[in-house]
Short mmCIF file of C-alpha atoms and ligand atoms in Angstrom, two decimals:
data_model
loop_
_atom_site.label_atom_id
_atom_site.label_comp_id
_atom_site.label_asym_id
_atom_site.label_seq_id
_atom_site.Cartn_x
_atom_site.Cartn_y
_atom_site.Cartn_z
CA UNK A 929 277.70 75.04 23.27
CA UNK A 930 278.11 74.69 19.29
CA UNK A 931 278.23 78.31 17.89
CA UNK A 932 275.86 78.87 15.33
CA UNK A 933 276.89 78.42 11.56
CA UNK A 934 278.53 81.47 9.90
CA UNK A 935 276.32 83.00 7.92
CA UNK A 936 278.41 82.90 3.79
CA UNK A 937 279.08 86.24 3.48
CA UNK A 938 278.17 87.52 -0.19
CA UNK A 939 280.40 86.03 -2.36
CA UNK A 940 280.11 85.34 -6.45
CA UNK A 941 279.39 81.58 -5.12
CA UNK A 942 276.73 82.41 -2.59
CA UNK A 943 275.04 84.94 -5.31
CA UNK A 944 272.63 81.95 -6.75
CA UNK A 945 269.91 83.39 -8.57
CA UNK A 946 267.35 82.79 -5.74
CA UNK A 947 268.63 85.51 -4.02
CA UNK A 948 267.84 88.33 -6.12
CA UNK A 949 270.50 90.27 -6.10
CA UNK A 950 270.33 93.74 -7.67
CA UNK A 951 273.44 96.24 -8.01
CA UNK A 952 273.36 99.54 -8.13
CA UNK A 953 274.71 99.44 -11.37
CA UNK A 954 272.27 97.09 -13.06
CA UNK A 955 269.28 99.03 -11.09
CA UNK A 956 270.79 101.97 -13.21
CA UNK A 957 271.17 100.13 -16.38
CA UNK A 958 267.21 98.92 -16.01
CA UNK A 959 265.89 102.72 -15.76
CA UNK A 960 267.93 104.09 -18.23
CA UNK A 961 266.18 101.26 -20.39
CA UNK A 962 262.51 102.91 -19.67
CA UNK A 963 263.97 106.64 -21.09
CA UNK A 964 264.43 106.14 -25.02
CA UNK A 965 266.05 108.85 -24.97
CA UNK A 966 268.65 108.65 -22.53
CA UNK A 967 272.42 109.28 -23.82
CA UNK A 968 273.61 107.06 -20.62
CA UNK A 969 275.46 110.41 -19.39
CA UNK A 970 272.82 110.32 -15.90
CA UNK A 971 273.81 106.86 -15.76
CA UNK A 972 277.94 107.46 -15.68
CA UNK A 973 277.02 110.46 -13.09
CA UNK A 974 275.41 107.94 -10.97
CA UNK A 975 278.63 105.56 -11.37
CA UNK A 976 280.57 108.42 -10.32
CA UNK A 977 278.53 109.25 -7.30
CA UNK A 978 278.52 105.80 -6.19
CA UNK A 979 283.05 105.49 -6.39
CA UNK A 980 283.25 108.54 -4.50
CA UNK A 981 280.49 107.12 -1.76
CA UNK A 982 282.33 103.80 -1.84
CA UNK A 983 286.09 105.78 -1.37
CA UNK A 984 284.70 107.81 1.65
CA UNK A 985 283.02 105.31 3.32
CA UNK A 986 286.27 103.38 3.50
CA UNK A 987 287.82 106.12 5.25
CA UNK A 988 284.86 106.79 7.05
CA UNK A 989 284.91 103.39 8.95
CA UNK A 990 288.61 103.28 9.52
CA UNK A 991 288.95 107.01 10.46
CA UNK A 992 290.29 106.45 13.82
CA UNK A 993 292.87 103.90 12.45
CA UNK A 994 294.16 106.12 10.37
CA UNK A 995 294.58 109.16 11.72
CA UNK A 996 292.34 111.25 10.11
CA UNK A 997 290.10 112.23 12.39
CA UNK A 998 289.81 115.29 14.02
CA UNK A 999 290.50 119.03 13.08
CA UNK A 1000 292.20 120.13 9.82
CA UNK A 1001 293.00 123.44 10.81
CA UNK A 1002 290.48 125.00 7.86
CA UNK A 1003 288.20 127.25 8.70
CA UNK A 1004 285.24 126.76 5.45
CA UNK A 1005 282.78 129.48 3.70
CA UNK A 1006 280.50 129.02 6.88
CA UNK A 1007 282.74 129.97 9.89
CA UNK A 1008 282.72 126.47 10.75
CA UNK A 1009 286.42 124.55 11.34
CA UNK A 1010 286.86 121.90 8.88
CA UNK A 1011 287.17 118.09 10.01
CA UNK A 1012 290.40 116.18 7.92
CA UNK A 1013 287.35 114.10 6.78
CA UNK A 1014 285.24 116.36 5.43
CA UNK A 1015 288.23 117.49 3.47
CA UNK A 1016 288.72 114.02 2.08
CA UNK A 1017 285.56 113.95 1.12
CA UNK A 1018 285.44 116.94 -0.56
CA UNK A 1019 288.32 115.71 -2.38
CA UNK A 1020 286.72 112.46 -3.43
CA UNK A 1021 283.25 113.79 -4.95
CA UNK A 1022 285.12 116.77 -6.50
CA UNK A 1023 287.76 114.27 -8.19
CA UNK A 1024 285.26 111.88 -9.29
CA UNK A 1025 283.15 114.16 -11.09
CA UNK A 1026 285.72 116.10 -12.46
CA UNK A 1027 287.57 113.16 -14.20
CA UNK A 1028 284.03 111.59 -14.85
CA UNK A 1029 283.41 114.27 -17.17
CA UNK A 1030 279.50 114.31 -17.22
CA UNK A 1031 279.12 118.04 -14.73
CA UNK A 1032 279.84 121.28 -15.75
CA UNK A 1033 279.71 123.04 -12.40
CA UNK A 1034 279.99 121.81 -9.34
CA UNK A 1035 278.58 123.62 -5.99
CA UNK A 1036 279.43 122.30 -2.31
CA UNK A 1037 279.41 123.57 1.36
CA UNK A 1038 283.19 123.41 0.69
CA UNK A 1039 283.61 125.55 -1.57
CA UNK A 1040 283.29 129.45 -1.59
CA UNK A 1041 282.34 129.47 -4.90
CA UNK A 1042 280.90 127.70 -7.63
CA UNK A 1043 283.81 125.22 -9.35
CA UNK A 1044 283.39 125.17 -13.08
CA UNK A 1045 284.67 121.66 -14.13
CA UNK A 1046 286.44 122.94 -17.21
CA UNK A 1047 287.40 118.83 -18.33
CA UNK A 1048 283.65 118.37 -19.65
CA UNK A 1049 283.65 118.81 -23.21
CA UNK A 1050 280.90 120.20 -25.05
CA UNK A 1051 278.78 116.44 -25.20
CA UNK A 1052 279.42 116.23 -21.54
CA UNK A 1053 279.15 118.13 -18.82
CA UNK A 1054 275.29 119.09 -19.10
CA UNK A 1055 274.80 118.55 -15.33
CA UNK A 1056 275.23 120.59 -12.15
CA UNK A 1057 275.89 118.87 -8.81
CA UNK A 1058 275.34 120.72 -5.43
CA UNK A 1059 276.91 118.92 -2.43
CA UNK A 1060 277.34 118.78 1.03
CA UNK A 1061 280.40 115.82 0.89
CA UNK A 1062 280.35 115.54 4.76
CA UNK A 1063 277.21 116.51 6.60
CA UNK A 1064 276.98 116.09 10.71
CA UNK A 1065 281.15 116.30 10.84
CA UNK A 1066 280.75 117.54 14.39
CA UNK A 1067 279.93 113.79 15.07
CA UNK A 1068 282.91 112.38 13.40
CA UNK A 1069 284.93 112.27 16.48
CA UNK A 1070 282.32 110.73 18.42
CA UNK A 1071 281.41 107.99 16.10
CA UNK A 1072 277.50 109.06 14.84
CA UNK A 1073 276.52 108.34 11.77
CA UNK A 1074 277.47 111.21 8.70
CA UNK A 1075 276.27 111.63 5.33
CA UNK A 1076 276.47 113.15 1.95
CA UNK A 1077 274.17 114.94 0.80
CA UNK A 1078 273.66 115.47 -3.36
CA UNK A 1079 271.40 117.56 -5.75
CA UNK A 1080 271.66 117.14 -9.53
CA UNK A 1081 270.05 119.60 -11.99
CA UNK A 1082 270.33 119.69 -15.86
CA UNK A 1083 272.66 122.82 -16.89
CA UNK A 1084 271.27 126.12 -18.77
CA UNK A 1085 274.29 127.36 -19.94
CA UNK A 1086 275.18 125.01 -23.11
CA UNK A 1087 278.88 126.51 -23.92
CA UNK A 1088 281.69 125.24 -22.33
CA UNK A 1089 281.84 124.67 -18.45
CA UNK A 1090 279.05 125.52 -16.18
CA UNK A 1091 278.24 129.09 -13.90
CA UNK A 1092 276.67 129.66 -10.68
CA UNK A 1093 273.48 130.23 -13.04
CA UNK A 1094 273.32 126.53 -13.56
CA UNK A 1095 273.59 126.04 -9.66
CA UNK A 1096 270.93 128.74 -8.33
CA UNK A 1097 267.78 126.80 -9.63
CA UNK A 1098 264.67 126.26 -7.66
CA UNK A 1099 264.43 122.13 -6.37
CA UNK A 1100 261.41 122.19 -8.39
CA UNK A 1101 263.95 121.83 -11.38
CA UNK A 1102 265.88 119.06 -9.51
CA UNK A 1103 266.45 116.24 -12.03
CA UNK A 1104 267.97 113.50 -9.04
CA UNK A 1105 268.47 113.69 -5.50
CA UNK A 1106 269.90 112.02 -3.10
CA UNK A 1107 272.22 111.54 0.01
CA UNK A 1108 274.86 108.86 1.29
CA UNK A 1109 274.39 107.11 5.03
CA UNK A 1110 277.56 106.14 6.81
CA UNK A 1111 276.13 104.33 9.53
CA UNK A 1112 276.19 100.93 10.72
CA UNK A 1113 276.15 100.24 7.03
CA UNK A 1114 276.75 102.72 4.22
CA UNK A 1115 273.68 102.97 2.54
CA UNK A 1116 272.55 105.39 -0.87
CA UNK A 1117 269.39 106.61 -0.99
CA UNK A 1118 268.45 108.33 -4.21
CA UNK A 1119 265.44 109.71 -6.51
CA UNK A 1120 264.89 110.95 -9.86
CA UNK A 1121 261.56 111.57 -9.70
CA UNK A 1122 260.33 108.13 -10.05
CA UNK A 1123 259.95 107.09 -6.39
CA UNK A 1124 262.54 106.76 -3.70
CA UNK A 1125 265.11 103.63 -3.93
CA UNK A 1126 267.66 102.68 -0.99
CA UNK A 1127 270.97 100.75 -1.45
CA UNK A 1128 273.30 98.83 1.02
CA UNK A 1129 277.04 98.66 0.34
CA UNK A 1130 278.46 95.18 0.45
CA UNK A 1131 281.75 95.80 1.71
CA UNK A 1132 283.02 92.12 0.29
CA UNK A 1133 281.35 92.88 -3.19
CA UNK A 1134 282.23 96.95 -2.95
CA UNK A 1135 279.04 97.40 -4.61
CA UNK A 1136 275.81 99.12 -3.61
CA UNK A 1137 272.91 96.37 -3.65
CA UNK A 1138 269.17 97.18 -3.31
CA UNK A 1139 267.81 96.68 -0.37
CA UNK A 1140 264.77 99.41 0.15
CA UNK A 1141 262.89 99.74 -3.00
CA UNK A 1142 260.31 101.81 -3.75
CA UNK A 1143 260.93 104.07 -0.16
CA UNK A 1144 257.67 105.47 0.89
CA UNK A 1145 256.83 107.28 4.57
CA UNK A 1146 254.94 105.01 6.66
CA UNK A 1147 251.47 107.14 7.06
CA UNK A 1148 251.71 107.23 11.01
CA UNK A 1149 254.44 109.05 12.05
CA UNK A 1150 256.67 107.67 15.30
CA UNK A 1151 259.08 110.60 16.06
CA UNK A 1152 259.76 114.38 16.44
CA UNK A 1153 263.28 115.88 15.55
CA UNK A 1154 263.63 119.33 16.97
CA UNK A 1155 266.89 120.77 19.13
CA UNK A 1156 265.20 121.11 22.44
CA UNK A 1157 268.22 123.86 23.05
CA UNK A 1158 266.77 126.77 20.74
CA UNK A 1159 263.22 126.42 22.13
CA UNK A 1160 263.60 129.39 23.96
CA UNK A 1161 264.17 131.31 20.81
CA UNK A 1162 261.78 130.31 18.07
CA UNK A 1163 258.38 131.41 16.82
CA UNK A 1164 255.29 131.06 19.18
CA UNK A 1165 253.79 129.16 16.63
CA UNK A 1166 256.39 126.59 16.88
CA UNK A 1167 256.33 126.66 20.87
CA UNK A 1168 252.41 125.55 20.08
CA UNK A 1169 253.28 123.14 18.37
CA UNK A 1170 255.67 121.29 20.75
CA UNK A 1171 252.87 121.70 23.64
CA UNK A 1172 251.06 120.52 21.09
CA UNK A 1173 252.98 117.54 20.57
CA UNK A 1174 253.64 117.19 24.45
CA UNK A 1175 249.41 117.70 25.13
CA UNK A 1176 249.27 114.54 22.67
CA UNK A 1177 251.41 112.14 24.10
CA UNK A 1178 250.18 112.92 27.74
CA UNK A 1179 246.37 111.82 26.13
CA UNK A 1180 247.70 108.17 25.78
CA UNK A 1181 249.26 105.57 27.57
CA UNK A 1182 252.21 105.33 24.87
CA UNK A 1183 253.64 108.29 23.31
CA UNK A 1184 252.28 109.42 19.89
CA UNK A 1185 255.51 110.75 19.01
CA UNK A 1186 258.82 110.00 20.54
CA UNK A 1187 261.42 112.59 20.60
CA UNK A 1188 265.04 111.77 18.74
CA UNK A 1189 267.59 114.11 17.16
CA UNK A 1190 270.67 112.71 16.47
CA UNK A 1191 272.37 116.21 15.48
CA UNK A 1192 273.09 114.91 12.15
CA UNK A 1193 270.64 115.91 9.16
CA UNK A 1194 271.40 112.47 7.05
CA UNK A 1195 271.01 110.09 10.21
CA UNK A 1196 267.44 112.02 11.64
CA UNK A 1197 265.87 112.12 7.93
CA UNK A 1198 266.88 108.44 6.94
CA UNK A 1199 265.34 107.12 10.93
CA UNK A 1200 261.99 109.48 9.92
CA UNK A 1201 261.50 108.66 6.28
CA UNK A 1202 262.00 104.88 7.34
CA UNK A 1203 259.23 104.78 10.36
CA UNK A 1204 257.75 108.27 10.15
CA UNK A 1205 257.73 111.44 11.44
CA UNK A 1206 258.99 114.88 11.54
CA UNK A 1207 262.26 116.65 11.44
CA UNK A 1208 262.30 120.74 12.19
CA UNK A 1209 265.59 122.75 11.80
CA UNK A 1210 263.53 126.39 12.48
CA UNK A 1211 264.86 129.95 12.14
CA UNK A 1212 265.24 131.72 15.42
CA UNK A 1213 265.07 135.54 16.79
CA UNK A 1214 269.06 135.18 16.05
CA UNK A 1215 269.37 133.47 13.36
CA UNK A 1216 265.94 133.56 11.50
CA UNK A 1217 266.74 131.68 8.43
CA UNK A 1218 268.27 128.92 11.03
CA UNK A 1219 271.38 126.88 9.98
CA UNK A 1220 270.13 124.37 7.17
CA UNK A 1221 271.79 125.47 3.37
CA UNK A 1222 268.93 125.54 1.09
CA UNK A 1223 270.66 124.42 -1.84
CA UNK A 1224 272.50 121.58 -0.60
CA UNK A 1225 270.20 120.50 2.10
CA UNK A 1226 267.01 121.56 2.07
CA UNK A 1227 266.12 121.06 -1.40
CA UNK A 1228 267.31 117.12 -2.08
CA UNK A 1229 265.60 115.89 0.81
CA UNK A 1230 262.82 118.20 0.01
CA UNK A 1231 262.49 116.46 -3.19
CA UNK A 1232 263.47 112.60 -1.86
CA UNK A 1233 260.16 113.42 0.92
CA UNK A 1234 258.01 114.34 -1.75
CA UNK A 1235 259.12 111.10 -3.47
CA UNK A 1236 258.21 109.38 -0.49
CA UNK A 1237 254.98 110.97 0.03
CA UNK A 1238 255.32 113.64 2.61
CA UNK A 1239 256.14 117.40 2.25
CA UNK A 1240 258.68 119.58 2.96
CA UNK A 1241 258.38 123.37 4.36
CA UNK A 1242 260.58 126.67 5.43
CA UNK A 1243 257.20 126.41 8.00
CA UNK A 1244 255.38 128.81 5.31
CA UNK A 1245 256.45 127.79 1.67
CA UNK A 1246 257.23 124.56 0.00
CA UNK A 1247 260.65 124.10 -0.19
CA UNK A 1248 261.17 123.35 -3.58
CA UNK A 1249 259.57 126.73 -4.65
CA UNK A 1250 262.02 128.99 -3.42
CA UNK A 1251 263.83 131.01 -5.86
CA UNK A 1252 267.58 130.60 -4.36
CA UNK A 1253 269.59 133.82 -4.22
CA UNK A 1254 272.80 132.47 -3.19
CA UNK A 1255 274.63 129.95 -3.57
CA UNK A 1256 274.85 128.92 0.08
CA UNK A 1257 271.83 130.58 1.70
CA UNK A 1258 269.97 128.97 4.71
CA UNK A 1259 266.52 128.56 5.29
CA UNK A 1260 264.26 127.02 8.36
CA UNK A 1261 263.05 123.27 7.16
CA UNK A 1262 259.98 121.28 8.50
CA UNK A 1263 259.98 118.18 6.63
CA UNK A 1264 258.21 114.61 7.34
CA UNK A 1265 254.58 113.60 7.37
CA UNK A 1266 252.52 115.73 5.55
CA UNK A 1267 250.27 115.71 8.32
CA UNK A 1268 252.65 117.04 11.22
CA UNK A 1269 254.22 119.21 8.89
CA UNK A 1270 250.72 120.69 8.01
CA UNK A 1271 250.15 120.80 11.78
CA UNK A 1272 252.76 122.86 12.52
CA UNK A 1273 252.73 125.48 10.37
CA UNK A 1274 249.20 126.11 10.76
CA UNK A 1275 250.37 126.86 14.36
CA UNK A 1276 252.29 129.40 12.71
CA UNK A 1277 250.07 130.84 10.53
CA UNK A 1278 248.00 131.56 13.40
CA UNK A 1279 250.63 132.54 16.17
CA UNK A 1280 253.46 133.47 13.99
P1 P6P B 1617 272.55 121.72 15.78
C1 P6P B 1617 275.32 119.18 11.22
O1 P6P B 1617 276.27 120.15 11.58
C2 P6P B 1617 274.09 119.89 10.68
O2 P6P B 1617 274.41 120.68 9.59
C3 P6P B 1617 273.01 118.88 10.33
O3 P6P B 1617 273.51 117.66 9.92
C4 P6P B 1617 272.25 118.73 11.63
O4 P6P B 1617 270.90 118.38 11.44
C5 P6P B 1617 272.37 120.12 12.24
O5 P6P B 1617 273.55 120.72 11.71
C6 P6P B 1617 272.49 120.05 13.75
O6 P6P B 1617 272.61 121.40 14.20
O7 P6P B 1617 272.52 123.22 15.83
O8 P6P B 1617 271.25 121.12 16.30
O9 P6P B 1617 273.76 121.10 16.39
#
């Protein structure tokens, strides 16, 4: 039996023009083109985004080779024990905007506190980036895909470096947004208000190519994202809404909505906003503004849904409304199809 022909991976020979290939960087370089008055600063930030994507996703994929993985015996702002990787990661973003010079402040589920990036100079430095550098690290050890997530925002203070002022903005004021997939392949998703864009890495290139443009949700939506495990515990509303859901599927021969949550916020919003559907981290009689951060979270993919055509909820307000108080406050998300995300809270308006 002849195997089949290797496929060429993609080298500078097998890039012939008929392929099409579009970087990252030149995707950049082409929108920066359509703002007259860009100074190119968005477009380094970018460039500095995509390194520190690029460094962690190397470790990311060789994490059980070496060594990294499990526990680093830090315990973070949220309670939670800190994974070696998610301090590497940390490290990576943090170091590659700070020597990239274009932030001011810099805010991450890291971090207790807002980091003012002192290196900007005056020119520079007239962005804020929120982060989460490591979302989903409970799955590290078990090999599920993690992801960063990222929210950019134009600075208010103008002197010197940035303040937890610049970070506590509402996602309405959002300037880009976006999050990085470590999957099967390491993707970067990102908006900036002009529509929803995905890139692949090419690990033989090490460059982001685009391979999803112009993102948008497919109008019927395939799947429900919900921890089964807190059902007990959440509004009636929401318990509707899942018999609701359940009453649905049993009225036809193939389920309306099939049920998948990975555990990991990157991997269930990047399977949803590809073939549809909803996502719902809720609050609960324990914990009623439920686990998501709002700043960090919430609010990017808030703003990469909207991009994409659906909505995004804390199941009574649009997400990108809220007036953050903190810099790492939670709040419950529903976020998908407009129309299960509709569904549902109308369910709560009337049941609570
Ligand atoms: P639970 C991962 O820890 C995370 O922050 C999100 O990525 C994910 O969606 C959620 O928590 C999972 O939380 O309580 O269902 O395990």
């Amino acid at each position: 039996m002849s195997l089949p022909a290797a496929q060429p991976t993609l080298t500078g020979a097998a890039m012939t023009e008929d392929r099409k290939i579009l970087t990252l960087q030149q995707f950049i370089s082409s929108e920066e083109k359509l703002h007259p008055e860009a100074t190119g600063e968005f477009s380094q930030l970018m460039r500095d985004i995509s390194l520190a994507a690029r460094i962690v996703s190397r470790e990311v994929n060789r994490a059980g080779l070496s060594f990294i993985l499990g526990e680093a015996n830090l315990i973070n702002v949220q309670g939670e024990s800190v994974q070696k990787l998610d301090v590497y990661a940390e490290n990576a973003f943090l170091s590659a905007l700070r020597l990239g010079g274009m932030v001011g402040v810099y805010g991450s589920e890291e971090q207790d506190d807002v980091v003012p990036l002192a290196e900007c100079d005056q020119r520079h430095g007239k962005y804020a980036v929120l982060i989460d550098p490591l979302d989903g690290s409970s799955n590290i050890d078990v090999n599920v895909s993690i992801g960063t997530i990222f929210s950019i925002y134009k600075r208010i203070s103008v002197q010197g470096a940035g303040n937890l002022e610049d970070c506590l903005q509402p996602g309405l004021q959002q300037v880009a947004a976006g999050y990085v997939l470590y999957g099967s392949s390491t993707m970067l998703v990102y908006t900036t208000g002009n529509g929803v864009n995905g890139f692949t890495l090419e690990p033989s290139l090490g460059e982001f190519i685009l391979s999803h443009p112009g993102l948008k949700l497919p109008a019927k939506p395939r799947f429900y994202s919900i921890n089964q495990a807190v059902m007990a515990d959440v509004s009636e509303g929401l318990k509707d809404y899942i018999v609701d859901v359940e009453a649905r599927n049993a009225s036809v021969d193939k389920p309306l909505l099939n049920a998948r949550y990975i555990g990991s916020l990157v991997a269930d919003f990047h399977r949803n906003l590809l073939q549809g559907g909803i996502f719902i981290y809720p609050g609960t009689q324990k914990k009623p503004q439920g686990k998501l951060r709002l700043m960090y979270e919430a609010n990017p993919m808030a703003f990469l849904i909207e991009q994409a055509g659906g909505m995004a909820t804390d199941g009574r307000r649009r997400i990108m409304d809220i007036a953050p108080e903190a810099l790492h406050q939670r709040t419950p998300l529903f976020i998908g199809n407009s129309s299960e995300v509709e569904r549902v809270m109308s369910f709560i308006v009337k049941n609570g």
